[in-house]
Amino acid sequence: MNSLRQFTRRKALQSLAVPPSQGFSTIRLWQRHFNSTPAVASRLAGIDPSKLTVTKTSSPKELTPAKDLVFGKTFTDHMLAIEWSASNGWDAPRIVPYQNLSLDPSACVFHYAFECFEGMKAYKDNNGQIRLFRPDKNMERLNKSSSRIALPTVDGEALTQLVGELVKLDSRFIPSARGYSLYLRPTMIGTQSTLGVGPPGSALLFVIASPVGPYYPTGFKAISLEATDYAVRAWPGGVGDKKLGANYAPCIVPQLSAASRGFQQNLWLFGEEEYVTEVGTMNLFIALKNKETGQKELVTAPLDGTILEGVTRDSVLGLARERLAPNGWTVSERKIRMSEVAEAADEGRLIEVFGSGTAAIVSPVRNISYKGKMVDCGLKEDEEAGEIASQMKNWIEGIQYGDEDHKWSYVL
Amino acid sequence: MNSLRQFTRRKALQSLAVPPSQGFSTIRLWQRHFNSTPAVASRLAGIDPSKLTVTKTSSPKELTPAKDLVFGKTFTDHMLAIEWSASNGWDAPRIVPYQNLSLDPSACVFHYAFECFEGMKAYKDNNGQIRLFRPDKNMERLNKSSSRIALPTVDGEALTQLVGELVKLDSRFIPSARGYSLYLRPTMIGTQSTLGVGPPGSALLFVIASPVGPYYPTGFKAISLEATDYAVRAWPGGVGDKKLGANYAPCIVPQLSAASRGFQQNLWLFGEEEYVTEVGTMNLFIALKNKETGQKELVTAPLDGTILEGVTRDSVLGLARERLAPNGWTVSERKIRMSEVAEAADEGRLIEVFGSGTAAIVSPVRNISYKGKMVDCGLKEDEEAGEIASQMKNWIEGIQYGDEDHKWSYVL
C-alpha cells in the first residue's frame, strides 16, 4: 500500500513527461515539501481495514419515505473517516456517527481546492444482498485524482472493504425497490493549516452515504442541451479528466446561463473545431449512420484529457462492443465535431444521443441548440428515449441489481 | 449593496457573451436553482458594518517573535465572519475569537470547490498608524471571483471597513519593522449541505490574519525558473484569471516537478507560441531592448483571461508608466513568446526579469530553464536584483509604509 502511494505519486509526475534534468542538483525542495525522504516514505502506513473501529450512533435517524428522497440531501447514520499525515501515512479507519467536520479556517481545502471525490452506488438485490458496481474503477480514478493534486493515494481494495462495512452498517437506509440505491461519496480533502501554497502535509478521507431514488421516477424524460462555445471546461494539459472539486464550481454559471434559456444542461464544445466533449456532468454518446456507407456507429469522445473518465461511459462502451458490435454497430472513441452531429441530423442520419453518468445511468437528449439552430437528435415526438439508451439502461441496471450475474457486480 | 450583487451576478452571465435566446420559455430552472425570483432577490440584505458584533477572546495568544514568523502559519486572536443565504442575503458581521469552522461533510466547498479568496496586507507606518494597500482592487477582484462561481458579491467599502476593525483589534500582532506586515486573507466558501451540483444556497465569508516577515529577510535572492510546456494552468474561456481555489491545487505537482530539478518556481507557457504567462503564483515582468531600435521596454502579459489580475502587477505597471516612461521606457502589456525572451538573452538585450506578487512585491529571476538550455536573465554573478526590480520594491514599499503620501495607501 505504501508502495502504491509512492508509485502513483511518482507516476503522476512522470506522466507529465517533463524534460530531462538539467544536471541541477537537489531534490532539496521536493524533500522539504514532502517532509520525507523515500526512506521515510516507505515506512508510512497504508489503509488497514483490520484496524477499523466502529462507534455507533446513539440517535438513529428516521428514514425518509422513499418517494421523498432528494439526491444528496439526506444522509445515513454513519460515516467513514481516515486521517492521513505526510509523516505517518494513513491512520486507523473509523466509522463514526455522521457529524460535522471541524477544521481550522486556514485549512488548505478552503483556499486552494485540495479536494477530490468519487461517486458510486450500493444496490439491494432481490435476495436482499447488497451490491456495489465496479468499485475498482472508482478506486483507480480516485488515485488518479488525488495524486494529480499531491494528495495521498489509497489501497483500493482496502478502501472498498471499508466502504462495504459502512454500507452494511447503514443498510436499512437502502430502499428495496428497483431504481433506488445508496449513493456513496468518497471524498479526500487537504487539511493542513497553513496559507503557504504547497502539497498538503495532512489529509482526511471520508465517505458519506445518501439514499437516492430513481433519476426518472416516471420513466425517461429527454432533455434539451445548449452547446456552449463561449466558455471552456477543460483543455489539454489541464486537469479536466480528473474528479477534482476544481472542475465543478466553474461550470455553474454557464449552466445557469443555459438554464435561463430553458435548457436542462449545457454541452461543452472544445476548440475551433468545436469538438463535442461532455454534457454538464455526464459523458455523451452519439449514435449515427455513416454518410457514405450507412454503417451505424456509436461515438463518444476519446480520453484525451478534456473529458472525465466516466465509469458509466466505460460500461456503455464495454456493453456496446460486446452486444451491439455483433449486430452491425461500430463503436468508436473518437473526436467528433458538433458540425458533424448537426449535419447528420440534417440528413436524417442521427439515430439518437444520450448522456451517461452514475446518477441517471443514461439520459436521452431530444435536441441541442447550436449556433442559433436546434439540432434534432432523432427522437419521435412521443418518444422519451431511443433504443440504444433504453437497452443500455436495462443492461446496466440488470447488472447493478444482480438480475444478471456479471463480474462488474460486487456482492458485499 | 443588493443591487451590486444582482448586478455583478448578471454581469458575470452577460460577460460570457452567450447567443441570443432561442425563444424557449422558462426561467424555470434558473428560479429553481436560485430559490428566488428577482423580486425576492432585491430584498436581500447587503453587508452592514453598523450591525457588527465583537466577541473578544478570553485567551489572547502569545506573540511569535518577529524573526520566527513563517508565512501563513500563525494567526491573530480574532477573525471576521459573515454568513450569507440565498433567501436573506448577508447576515450581521461578527468578529469572534479565531476558531475552527464546523461544516457538514456534504458542504459544497468540500466537493465542488466553491471557494475564492484574496491576499492583502496591513502595514504599521513610522507613526504607528495602520495602512492597507489598494484594498479597493482586492474587493473588485473578490467580486469577479465570487460571481464567476455563483457565490454572492460584497459591498467592497463595507467589507474594507470591517477588515479595518479586525486589523485594529489585532494590531498588536503587526511588528513595527520595515518589511513586516499583517497578511489578510478574505475567503468566501459555499456552505450548503447537499451533493447536488448547483449554485450554493448559503455561503460564509471569513477573514483571517497572519503576521508575516519580509520575504527576503537578508536582501533579494534571485530565483531560477523552469519553463513548463507540458502542463497548462489556464485557458481562454476558463477561469485562470480569477482568484479561485480551483486554480491552485492543480499547480502543485508541476511545481514539485520543477523543484525536484532544483528550480524555485515554474514558469507557465501557453500554446504553440509558448507565450510567457505567469510564474508559480506571481505575474512576470521582462525588461529588454528592442532588436531593431534598442528602445527599452518593460513587458508583462496582457489580461487575456489566462493570467491573474495581480494588484502588484497593476501597481508595477502604474509606477512604470508614471516614473519609467519619462526616462525613455516603453511599458507594454502584450503577448511575448518565450523564444523572444531567449533570443533577447542570446543577443545581450535582456535587461532583467522579475515576478510580482503580494508576498514578495518583486522577485528577481536569475535564469530560466527552457528547452534544455538556461536563459540568463541579465543579472551579474554577484547581483541578486536588477535596477527596475529594486526601484519597484522601494517605490511600492514606500507607499505601503506611508513614507510617500499616495492615494494607494489607505489609513485605517
Short mmCIF file of N, CA and C in Angstrom, two decimals, chain A residues 13 16 18 21-22 24 26-27 29-30 33-34 71-73 75 79 98-106 109-115 117 147-150 183 185 187 192 194-199 206 208 230-232 235-239 245-246 248-250 252-254 256-257 259-264 270 369 372 374, chain B residues 13 16 18 21-22 24 26-27 29-30 33-34 71-73 75 79 98-106 109-115 117 147-150 183 185 187 192 194-199 206 208 230-239 245-246 248-250 252-254 256-257 259-263 369 372 374:
data_model
loop_
_atom_site.label_atom_id
_atom_site.label_comp_id
_atom_site.label_asym_id
_atom_site.label_seq_id
_atom_site.Cartn_x
_atom_site.Cartn_y
_atom_site.Cartn_z
N LEU A 13 3.93 12.42 -11.57
CA LEU A 13 4.99 13.32 -12.01
C LEU A 13 5.52 12.88 -13.37
N LEU A 16 3.68 13.58 -16.60
CA LEU A 16 3.72 14.94 -17.12
C LEU A 16 4.83 15.09 -18.16
N VAL A 18 8.10 15.35 -18.36
CA VAL A 18 8.97 16.51 -18.19
C VAL A 18 10.27 16.32 -18.95
N SER A 21 16.44 16.12 -16.64
CA SER A 21 17.07 17.02 -15.66
C SER A 21 18.20 17.80 -16.30
N GLN A 22 18.36 19.01 -15.85
CA GLN A 22 19.39 19.88 -16.40
C GLN A 22 20.72 19.69 -15.69
N PHE A 24 20.97 19.91 -12.65
CA PHE A 24 20.92 20.64 -11.39
C PHE A 24 20.83 19.64 -10.26
N THR A 26 19.94 18.59 -6.32
CA THR A 26 18.90 18.89 -5.34
C THR A 26 17.52 18.32 -5.62
N ILE A 27 17.20 17.40 -4.74
CA ILE A 27 15.79 17.15 -4.54
C ILE A 27 15.43 17.84 -3.23
N LEU A 29 14.09 20.87 -2.45
CA LEU A 29 12.77 21.45 -2.27
C LEU A 29 11.73 20.35 -2.17
N TRP A 30 11.89 19.37 -3.02
CA TRP A 30 10.98 18.23 -3.00
C TRP A 30 10.92 17.64 -1.59
N HIS A 33 9.22 19.87 0.82
CA HIS A 33 7.77 19.88 0.65
C HIS A 33 7.12 18.63 1.22
N PHE A 34 7.72 17.51 0.95
CA PHE A 34 7.11 16.27 1.40
C PHE A 34 7.49 15.89 2.82
N PHE A 71 -31.73 13.80 -4.23
CA PHE A 71 -30.32 13.44 -4.38
C PHE A 71 -29.41 14.26 -3.46
N GLY A 72 -28.65 13.53 -2.62
CA GLY A 72 -27.61 14.18 -1.84
C GLY A 72 -28.08 15.11 -0.74
N LYS A 73 -29.31 14.94 -0.30
CA LYS A 73 -29.86 15.84 0.73
C LYS A 73 -29.88 15.19 2.11
N PHE A 75 -28.66 11.93 4.67
CA PHE A 75 -27.53 11.02 4.81
C PHE A 75 -27.82 9.97 5.86
N MET A 79 -20.60 7.64 9.07
CA MET A 79 -19.65 7.97 8.01
C MET A 79 -18.33 7.28 8.31
N TYR A 98 -22.51 10.15 11.74
CA TYR A 98 -22.43 11.25 10.77
C TYR A 98 -22.33 12.55 11.55
N GLN A 99 -21.33 13.35 11.24
CA GLN A 99 -21.09 14.55 12.04
C GLN A 99 -20.35 15.61 11.25
N ASN A 100 -20.44 16.82 11.76
CA ASN A 100 -19.73 17.93 11.13
C ASN A 100 -18.22 17.71 11.18
N LEU A 101 -17.52 18.31 10.21
CA LEU A 101 -16.07 18.35 10.24
C LEU A 101 -15.67 19.67 10.89
N SER A 102 -14.69 19.60 11.76
CA SER A 102 -14.20 20.81 12.41
C SER A 102 -12.79 21.08 11.90
N LEU A 103 -12.63 22.19 11.18
CA LEU A 103 -11.35 22.47 10.54
C LEU A 103 -10.91 23.91 10.79
N ASP A 104 -9.61 24.07 10.94
CA ASP A 104 -9.04 25.41 11.08
C ASP A 104 -9.40 26.22 9.82
N PRO A 105 -9.72 27.51 9.99
CA PRO A 105 -10.08 28.30 8.80
C PRO A 105 -8.94 28.45 7.80
N SER A 106 -7.71 28.15 8.21
CA SER A 106 -6.60 28.21 7.26
C SER A 106 -6.36 26.86 6.56
N VAL A 109 -7.90 23.05 2.21
CA VAL A 109 -9.06 22.72 1.38
C VAL A 109 -9.93 23.95 1.13
N PHE A 110 -9.94 24.90 2.05
CA PHE A 110 -10.79 26.09 1.89
C PHE A 110 -10.19 27.12 0.93
N HIS A 111 -8.87 27.04 0.73
CA HIS A 111 -8.19 28.12 -0.02
C HIS A 111 -7.72 27.67 -1.40
N TYR A 112 -7.21 26.44 -1.48
CA TYR A 112 -6.54 26.03 -2.71
C TYR A 112 -7.18 24.80 -3.34
N ALA A 113 -8.39 24.47 -2.91
CA ALA A 113 -9.17 23.39 -3.54
C ALA A 113 -8.43 22.05 -3.54
N PHE A 114 -7.77 21.74 -2.45
CA PHE A 114 -7.21 20.39 -2.33
C PHE A 114 -8.35 19.45 -1.98
N GLU A 115 -9.01 18.94 -2.99
CA GLU A 115 -10.19 18.09 -2.78
C GLU A 115 -10.49 17.31 -4.05
N PHE A 117 -13.06 13.64 -5.31
CA PHE A 117 -14.13 12.77 -4.81
C PHE A 117 -14.45 11.68 -5.81
N SER A 147 -3.55 11.91 -6.68
CA SER A 147 -2.12 12.09 -6.93
C SER A 147 -1.85 13.30 -7.81
N ARG A 148 -2.82 13.70 -8.63
CA ARG A 148 -2.62 14.86 -9.50
C ARG A 148 -2.58 16.17 -8.70
N ILE A 149 -3.16 16.15 -7.48
CA ILE A 149 -3.11 17.37 -6.66
C ILE A 149 -2.33 17.11 -5.37
N ALA A 150 -1.36 16.21 -5.44
CA ALA A 150 -0.41 15.98 -4.35
C ALA A 150 -1.09 15.53 -3.06
N TYR A 183 -26.31 6.24 -2.59
CA TYR A 183 -25.22 6.95 -3.26
C TYR A 183 -24.07 7.12 -2.28
N ARG A 185 -20.24 8.68 -1.44
CA ARG A 185 -19.37 9.79 -1.83
C ARG A 185 -18.04 9.74 -1.07
N THR A 187 -14.57 11.09 -0.41
CA THR A 187 -14.05 12.45 -0.61
C THR A 187 -12.71 12.56 0.10
N GLN A 192 -4.19 20.48 6.02
CA GLN A 192 -3.10 21.21 6.67
C GLN A 192 -3.48 22.68 6.90
N THR A 194 -2.29 25.93 6.90
CA THR A 194 -1.28 26.92 6.51
C THR A 194 -1.72 27.57 5.22
N LEU A 195 -1.40 28.85 5.07
CA LEU A 195 -1.72 29.54 3.83
C LEU A 195 -0.61 29.40 2.79
N GLY A 196 0.50 28.79 3.16
CA GLY A 196 1.55 28.54 2.17
C GLY A 196 1.03 27.58 1.12
N VAL A 197 1.31 27.87 -0.15
CA VAL A 197 0.82 27.01 -1.23
C VAL A 197 1.83 25.89 -1.45
N GLY A 198 1.46 24.69 -1.07
CA GLY A 198 2.35 23.54 -1.23
C GLY A 198 1.56 22.26 -1.05
N PRO A 199 2.22 21.12 -1.18
CA PRO A 199 1.49 19.86 -1.01
C PRO A 199 1.01 19.70 0.43
N PHE A 206 -12.99 10.84 3.73
CA PHE A 206 -14.24 10.45 4.39
C PHE A 206 -15.21 9.93 3.34
N ILE A 208 -19.39 9.49 2.86
CA ILE A 208 -20.74 9.67 3.36
C ILE A 208 -21.70 8.98 2.39
N TYR A 230 -18.60 29.54 -25.64
CA TYR A 230 -18.03 30.79 -25.13
C TYR A 230 -17.28 30.58 -23.82
N ALA A 231 -17.40 29.40 -23.23
CA ALA A 231 -16.65 29.09 -22.01
C ALA A 231 -16.06 27.70 -22.18
N VAL A 232 -14.96 27.44 -21.52
CA VAL A 232 -14.21 26.20 -21.71
C VAL A 232 -14.07 25.48 -20.38
N TRP A 235 -9.04 21.50 -20.89
CA TRP A 235 -8.14 21.69 -22.03
C TRP A 235 -6.98 20.72 -21.91
N PRO A 236 -6.30 20.48 -23.04
CA PRO A 236 -5.15 19.56 -23.00
C PRO A 236 -4.08 20.09 -22.04
N GLY A 237 -3.52 19.21 -21.24
CA GLY A 237 -2.51 19.63 -20.28
C GLY A 237 -3.11 20.14 -18.98
N GLY A 238 -4.43 20.21 -18.91
CA GLY A 238 -5.10 20.65 -17.68
C GLY A 238 -5.54 19.44 -16.86
N VAL A 239 -6.55 19.64 -16.02
CA VAL A 239 -6.97 18.58 -15.09
C VAL A 239 -8.45 18.18 -15.27
N GLY A 245 -12.69 18.73 -7.22
CA GLY A 245 -13.65 19.79 -6.95
C GLY A 245 -13.44 20.96 -7.91
N ALA A 246 -12.18 21.23 -8.22
CA ALA A 246 -11.82 22.35 -9.09
C ALA A 246 -12.55 22.37 -10.42
N TYR A 248 -15.69 21.67 -10.91
CA TYR A 248 -17.15 21.78 -10.81
C TYR A 248 -17.66 23.21 -10.62
N ALA A 249 -17.15 23.93 -9.61
CA ALA A 249 -17.67 25.29 -9.37
C ALA A 249 -17.66 26.16 -10.63
N PRO A 250 -16.58 26.10 -11.45
CA PRO A 250 -16.57 26.97 -12.63
C PRO A 250 -17.63 26.65 -13.68
N ILE A 252 -20.87 26.17 -13.06
CA ILE A 252 -22.24 26.51 -12.66
C ILE A 252 -22.81 27.70 -13.43
N VAL A 253 -22.04 28.77 -13.57
CA VAL A 253 -22.58 29.97 -14.24
C VAL A 253 -22.95 29.68 -15.70
N PRO A 254 -22.08 29.01 -16.48
CA PRO A 254 -22.52 28.66 -17.83
C PRO A 254 -23.77 27.77 -17.84
N LEU A 256 -26.16 27.78 -15.51
CA LEU A 256 -27.30 28.63 -15.17
C LEU A 256 -27.70 29.46 -16.37
N SER A 257 -26.69 29.86 -17.11
CA SER A 257 -26.95 30.67 -18.29
C SER A 257 -27.77 29.87 -19.31
N ALA A 259 -29.63 27.33 -18.53
CA ALA A 259 -30.92 27.09 -17.87
C ALA A 259 -31.85 28.30 -18.03
N SER A 260 -31.26 29.49 -17.99
CA SER A 260 -32.09 30.70 -18.10
C SER A 260 -32.76 30.78 -19.47
N ARG A 261 -32.24 30.03 -20.44
CA ARG A 261 -32.87 29.99 -21.75
C ARG A 261 -33.65 28.69 -21.95
N GLY A 262 -33.85 27.96 -20.85
CA GLY A 262 -34.73 26.80 -20.92
C GLY A 262 -34.06 25.46 -21.19
N PHE A 263 -32.73 25.42 -21.12
CA PHE A 263 -32.03 24.16 -21.38
C PHE A 263 -31.65 23.47 -20.07
N GLN A 264 -31.81 22.15 -20.03
CA GLN A 264 -31.54 21.41 -18.80
C GLN A 264 -30.05 21.33 -18.51
N PHE A 270 -15.21 22.01 -27.62
CA PHE A 270 -13.81 22.41 -27.41
C PHE A 270 -13.12 22.80 -28.70
N SER A 369 -29.22 23.00 -28.91
CA SER A 369 -29.18 24.34 -29.51
C SER A 369 -27.74 24.63 -29.90
N GLY A 372 -27.63 29.05 -32.95
CA GLY A 372 -28.94 29.62 -33.25
C GLY A 372 -29.92 28.66 -33.91
N MET A 374 -31.76 24.54 -33.78
CA MET A 374 -31.97 23.38 -32.94
C MET A 374 -31.60 22.12 -33.73
N LEU B 13 -22.87 36.64 -16.02
CA LEU B 13 -23.55 35.87 -17.06
C LEU B 13 -23.41 36.56 -18.40
N LEU B 16 -20.24 36.39 -20.45
CA LEU B 16 -19.95 35.15 -21.15
C LEU B 16 -20.43 35.21 -22.60
N VAL B 18 -23.23 35.10 -24.37
CA VAL B 18 -23.99 33.96 -24.85
C VAL B 18 -24.80 34.34 -26.08
N SER B 21 -31.38 34.35 -26.93
CA SER B 21 -32.35 33.32 -26.55
C SER B 21 -32.99 32.71 -27.78
N GLN B 22 -33.26 31.43 -27.67
CA GLN B 22 -33.85 30.71 -28.80
C GLN B 22 -35.37 30.83 -28.80
N PHE B 24 -37.05 29.99 -26.38
CA PHE B 24 -37.56 29.00 -25.43
C PHE B 24 -38.11 29.72 -24.22
N THR B 26 -39.31 29.88 -20.19
CA THR B 26 -38.84 29.35 -18.91
C THR B 26 -37.53 29.89 -18.37
N ILE B 27 -37.68 30.61 -17.29
CA ILE B 27 -36.54 30.79 -16.42
C ILE B 27 -36.76 29.86 -15.23
N LEU B 29 -35.71 26.75 -14.51
CA LEU B 29 -34.57 26.13 -13.84
C LEU B 29 -33.78 27.17 -13.06
N TRP B 30 -33.60 28.31 -13.68
CA TRP B 30 -32.90 29.41 -13.04
C TRP B 30 -33.53 29.70 -11.68
N HIS B 33 -32.95 26.99 -9.20
CA HIS B 33 -31.59 27.00 -8.67
C HIS B 33 -31.39 28.10 -7.64
N PHE B 34 -31.87 29.29 -7.95
CA PHE B 34 -31.62 30.41 -7.05
C PHE B 34 -32.62 30.51 -5.92
N PHE B 71 5.26 32.43 6.87
CA PHE B 71 4.07 32.87 6.13
C PHE B 71 2.87 31.95 6.35
N GLY B 72 1.78 32.55 6.85
CA GLY B 72 0.52 31.82 6.92
C GLY B 72 0.45 30.68 7.91
N LYS B 73 1.34 30.72 8.92
CA LYS B 73 1.38 29.62 9.90
C LYS B 73 0.71 30.01 11.22
N PHE B 75 -1.73 32.83 13.43
CA PHE B 75 -2.82 33.75 13.17
C PHE B 75 -3.12 34.60 14.41
N MET B 79 -11.11 36.62 14.20
CA MET B 79 -11.43 36.52 12.78
C MET B 79 -12.76 37.22 12.52
N TYR B 98 -10.56 33.61 16.95
CA TYR B 98 -10.11 32.70 15.88
C TYR B 98 -10.52 31.29 16.28
N GLN B 99 -11.21 30.60 15.41
CA GLN B 99 -11.73 29.28 15.79
C GLN B 99 -11.96 28.41 14.57
N ASN B 100 -12.08 27.12 14.83
CA ASN B 100 -12.36 26.18 13.75
C ASN B 100 -13.73 26.45 13.12
N LEU B 101 -13.85 26.08 11.86
CA LEU B 101 -15.15 26.09 11.19
C LEU B 101 -15.75 24.69 11.33
N SER B 102 -17.03 24.66 11.63
CA SER B 102 -17.72 23.37 11.75
C SER B 102 -18.71 23.26 10.60
N LEU B 103 -18.45 22.31 9.72
CA LEU B 103 -19.27 22.21 8.50
C LEU B 103 -19.71 20.77 8.26
N ASP B 104 -20.92 20.63 7.76
CA ASP B 104 -21.42 19.32 7.37
C ASP B 104 -20.49 18.72 6.30
N PRO B 105 -20.21 17.42 6.39
CA PRO B 105 -19.29 16.84 5.38
C PRO B 105 -19.83 16.91 3.96
N SER B 106 -21.12 17.20 3.80
CA SER B 106 -21.65 17.36 2.43
C SER B 106 -21.59 18.81 1.97
N VAL B 109 -18.37 23.25 -0.41
CA VAL B 109 -16.96 23.67 -0.52
C VAL B 109 -16.02 22.46 -0.56
N PHE B 110 -16.41 21.37 0.08
CA PHE B 110 -15.54 20.18 0.13
C PHE B 110 -15.56 19.36 -1.16
N HIS B 111 -16.63 19.54 -1.93
CA HIS B 111 -16.82 18.65 -3.09
C HIS B 111 -16.61 19.34 -4.42
N TYR B 112 -17.09 20.60 -4.52
CA TYR B 112 -17.11 21.26 -5.83
C TYR B 112 -16.29 22.55 -5.86
N ALA B 113 -15.46 22.75 -4.84
CA ALA B 113 -14.53 23.89 -4.84
C ALA B 113 -15.24 25.23 -4.97
N PHE B 114 -16.34 25.38 -4.27
CA PHE B 114 -16.95 26.71 -4.19
C PHE B 114 -16.15 27.52 -3.19
N GLU B 115 -15.11 28.17 -3.66
CA GLU B 115 -14.21 28.91 -2.78
C GLU B 115 -13.39 29.89 -3.60
N PHE B 117 -10.69 33.61 -2.83
CA PHE B 117 -10.03 34.34 -1.75
C PHE B 117 -9.31 35.57 -2.27
N SER B 147 -18.53 35.96 -8.19
CA SER B 147 -19.66 35.91 -9.11
C SER B 147 -19.42 34.87 -10.21
N ARG B 148 -18.16 34.59 -10.53
CA ARG B 148 -17.87 33.60 -11.58
C ARG B 148 -18.23 32.18 -11.13
N ILE B 149 -18.29 31.97 -9.80
CA ILE B 149 -18.67 30.62 -9.33
C ILE B 149 -19.98 30.67 -8.53
N ALA B 150 -20.84 31.63 -8.90
CA ALA B 150 -22.20 31.69 -8.35
C ALA B 150 -22.22 31.88 -6.84
N TYR B 183 -0.63 39.81 7.07
CA TYR B 183 -1.25 39.28 5.84
C TYR B 183 -2.71 39.00 6.13
N ARG B 185 -6.42 37.50 4.76
CA ARG B 185 -6.95 36.51 3.83
C ARG B 185 -8.48 36.49 3.87
N THR B 187 -11.79 35.19 2.57
CA THR B 187 -12.10 33.91 1.91
C THR B 187 -13.60 33.73 1.86
N GLN B 192 -23.54 25.29 1.60
CA GLN B 192 -24.77 24.49 1.51
C GLN B 192 -24.48 22.99 1.62
N THR B 194 -25.39 19.85 0.48
CA THR B 194 -26.05 19.00 -0.48
C THR B 194 -25.02 18.55 -1.50
N LEU B 195 -25.18 17.33 -2.02
CA LEU B 195 -24.28 16.85 -3.06
C LEU B 195 -24.78 17.21 -4.46
N GLY B 196 -25.97 17.81 -4.54
CA GLY B 196 -26.44 18.28 -5.84
C GLY B 196 -25.52 19.38 -6.34
N VAL B 197 -25.16 19.33 -7.63
CA VAL B 197 -24.26 20.35 -8.18
C VAL B 197 -25.09 21.54 -8.64
N GLY B 198 -25.00 22.64 -7.94
CA GLY B 198 -25.76 23.83 -8.29
C GLY B 198 -25.21 25.02 -7.55
N PRO B 199 -25.77 26.20 -7.77
CA PRO B 199 -25.26 27.38 -7.06
C PRO B 199 -25.52 27.26 -5.56
N PHE B 206 -15.14 34.77 5.45
CA PHE B 206 -14.37 34.98 6.66
C PHE B 206 -13.04 35.63 6.32
N ILE B 208 -9.16 35.98 7.96
CA ILE B 208 -8.18 35.64 8.98
C ILE B 208 -6.92 36.44 8.72
N TYR B 230 4.53 21.33 -20.59
CA TYR B 230 3.85 20.04 -20.64
C TYR B 230 2.56 20.03 -19.84
N ALA B 231 2.33 21.08 -19.04
CA ALA B 231 1.08 21.19 -18.29
C ALA B 231 0.61 22.63 -18.47
N VAL B 232 -0.71 22.82 -18.41
CA VAL B 232 -1.28 24.12 -18.74
C VAL B 232 -2.14 24.60 -17.57
N ARG B 233 -1.82 25.81 -17.05
CA ARG B 233 -2.51 26.32 -15.89
C ARG B 233 -3.88 26.89 -16.23
N ALA B 234 -3.96 27.60 -17.35
CA ALA B 234 -5.19 28.34 -17.67
C ALA B 234 -5.44 28.31 -19.16
N TRP B 235 -6.65 28.67 -19.56
CA TRP B 235 -7.05 28.59 -20.97
C TRP B 235 -8.05 29.70 -21.26
N PRO B 236 -8.03 30.28 -22.44
CA PRO B 236 -9.04 31.29 -22.77
C PRO B 236 -10.44 30.69 -22.63
N GLY B 237 -11.33 31.43 -21.99
CA GLY B 237 -12.67 30.89 -21.75
C GLY B 237 -12.74 30.11 -20.45
N GLY B 238 -11.60 29.94 -19.78
CA GLY B 238 -11.57 29.27 -18.48
C GLY B 238 -11.62 30.29 -17.34
N VAL B 239 -11.12 29.90 -16.19
CA VAL B 239 -11.23 30.75 -15.00
C VAL B 239 -9.87 31.11 -14.41
N GLY B 245 -9.89 28.97 -5.55
CA GLY B 245 -9.13 27.83 -5.06
C GLY B 245 -8.80 26.86 -6.18
N ALA B 246 -9.76 26.71 -7.10
CA ALA B 246 -9.63 25.77 -8.22
C ALA B 246 -8.35 25.96 -9.03
N TYR B 248 -5.37 26.58 -7.86
CA TYR B 248 -4.14 26.39 -7.09
C TYR B 248 -3.71 24.93 -6.95
N ALA B 249 -4.60 24.06 -6.45
CA ALA B 249 -4.21 22.67 -6.22
C ALA B 249 -3.59 22.03 -7.48
N PRO B 250 -4.15 22.29 -8.68
CA PRO B 250 -3.58 21.63 -9.85
C PRO B 250 -2.16 22.08 -10.22
N ILE B 252 0.41 22.30 -8.08
CA ILE B 252 1.43 21.84 -7.14
C ILE B 252 2.34 20.77 -7.74
N VAL B 253 1.77 19.79 -8.42
CA VAL B 253 2.61 18.71 -8.95
C VAL B 253 3.61 19.23 -9.99
N PRO B 254 3.18 20.06 -10.95
CA PRO B 254 4.20 20.64 -11.86
C PRO B 254 5.26 21.45 -11.12
N LEU B 256 6.26 20.93 -7.98
CA LEU B 256 7.14 19.97 -7.30
C LEU B 256 8.09 19.35 -8.30
N SER B 257 7.58 19.13 -9.49
CA SER B 257 8.40 18.53 -10.53
C SER B 257 9.56 19.46 -10.87
N ALA B 259 10.73 21.73 -8.86
CA ALA B 259 11.56 21.79 -7.65
C ALA B 259 12.49 20.60 -7.56
N SER B 260 12.01 19.44 -8.03
CA SER B 260 12.84 18.23 -7.95
C SER B 260 14.08 18.37 -8.82
N ARG B 261 14.04 19.29 -9.76
CA ARG B 261 15.22 19.55 -10.60
C ARG B 261 15.94 20.83 -10.18
N GLY B 262 15.55 21.35 -9.00
CA GLY B 262 16.32 22.45 -8.43
C GLY B 262 15.81 23.85 -8.73
N PHE B 263 14.61 23.95 -9.30
CA PHE B 263 14.07 25.27 -9.62
C PHE B 263 13.08 25.73 -8.55
N SER B 369 15.11 27.86 -17.23
CA SER B 369 15.41 26.65 -18.00
C SER B 369 14.34 26.49 -19.08
N GLY B 372 15.91 22.72 -22.58
CA GLY B 372 17.22 22.14 -22.32
C GLY B 372 18.35 23.15 -22.24
N MET B 374 19.73 27.09 -20.51
CA MET B 374 19.45 28.08 -19.48
C MET B 374 19.45 29.46 -20.10
#
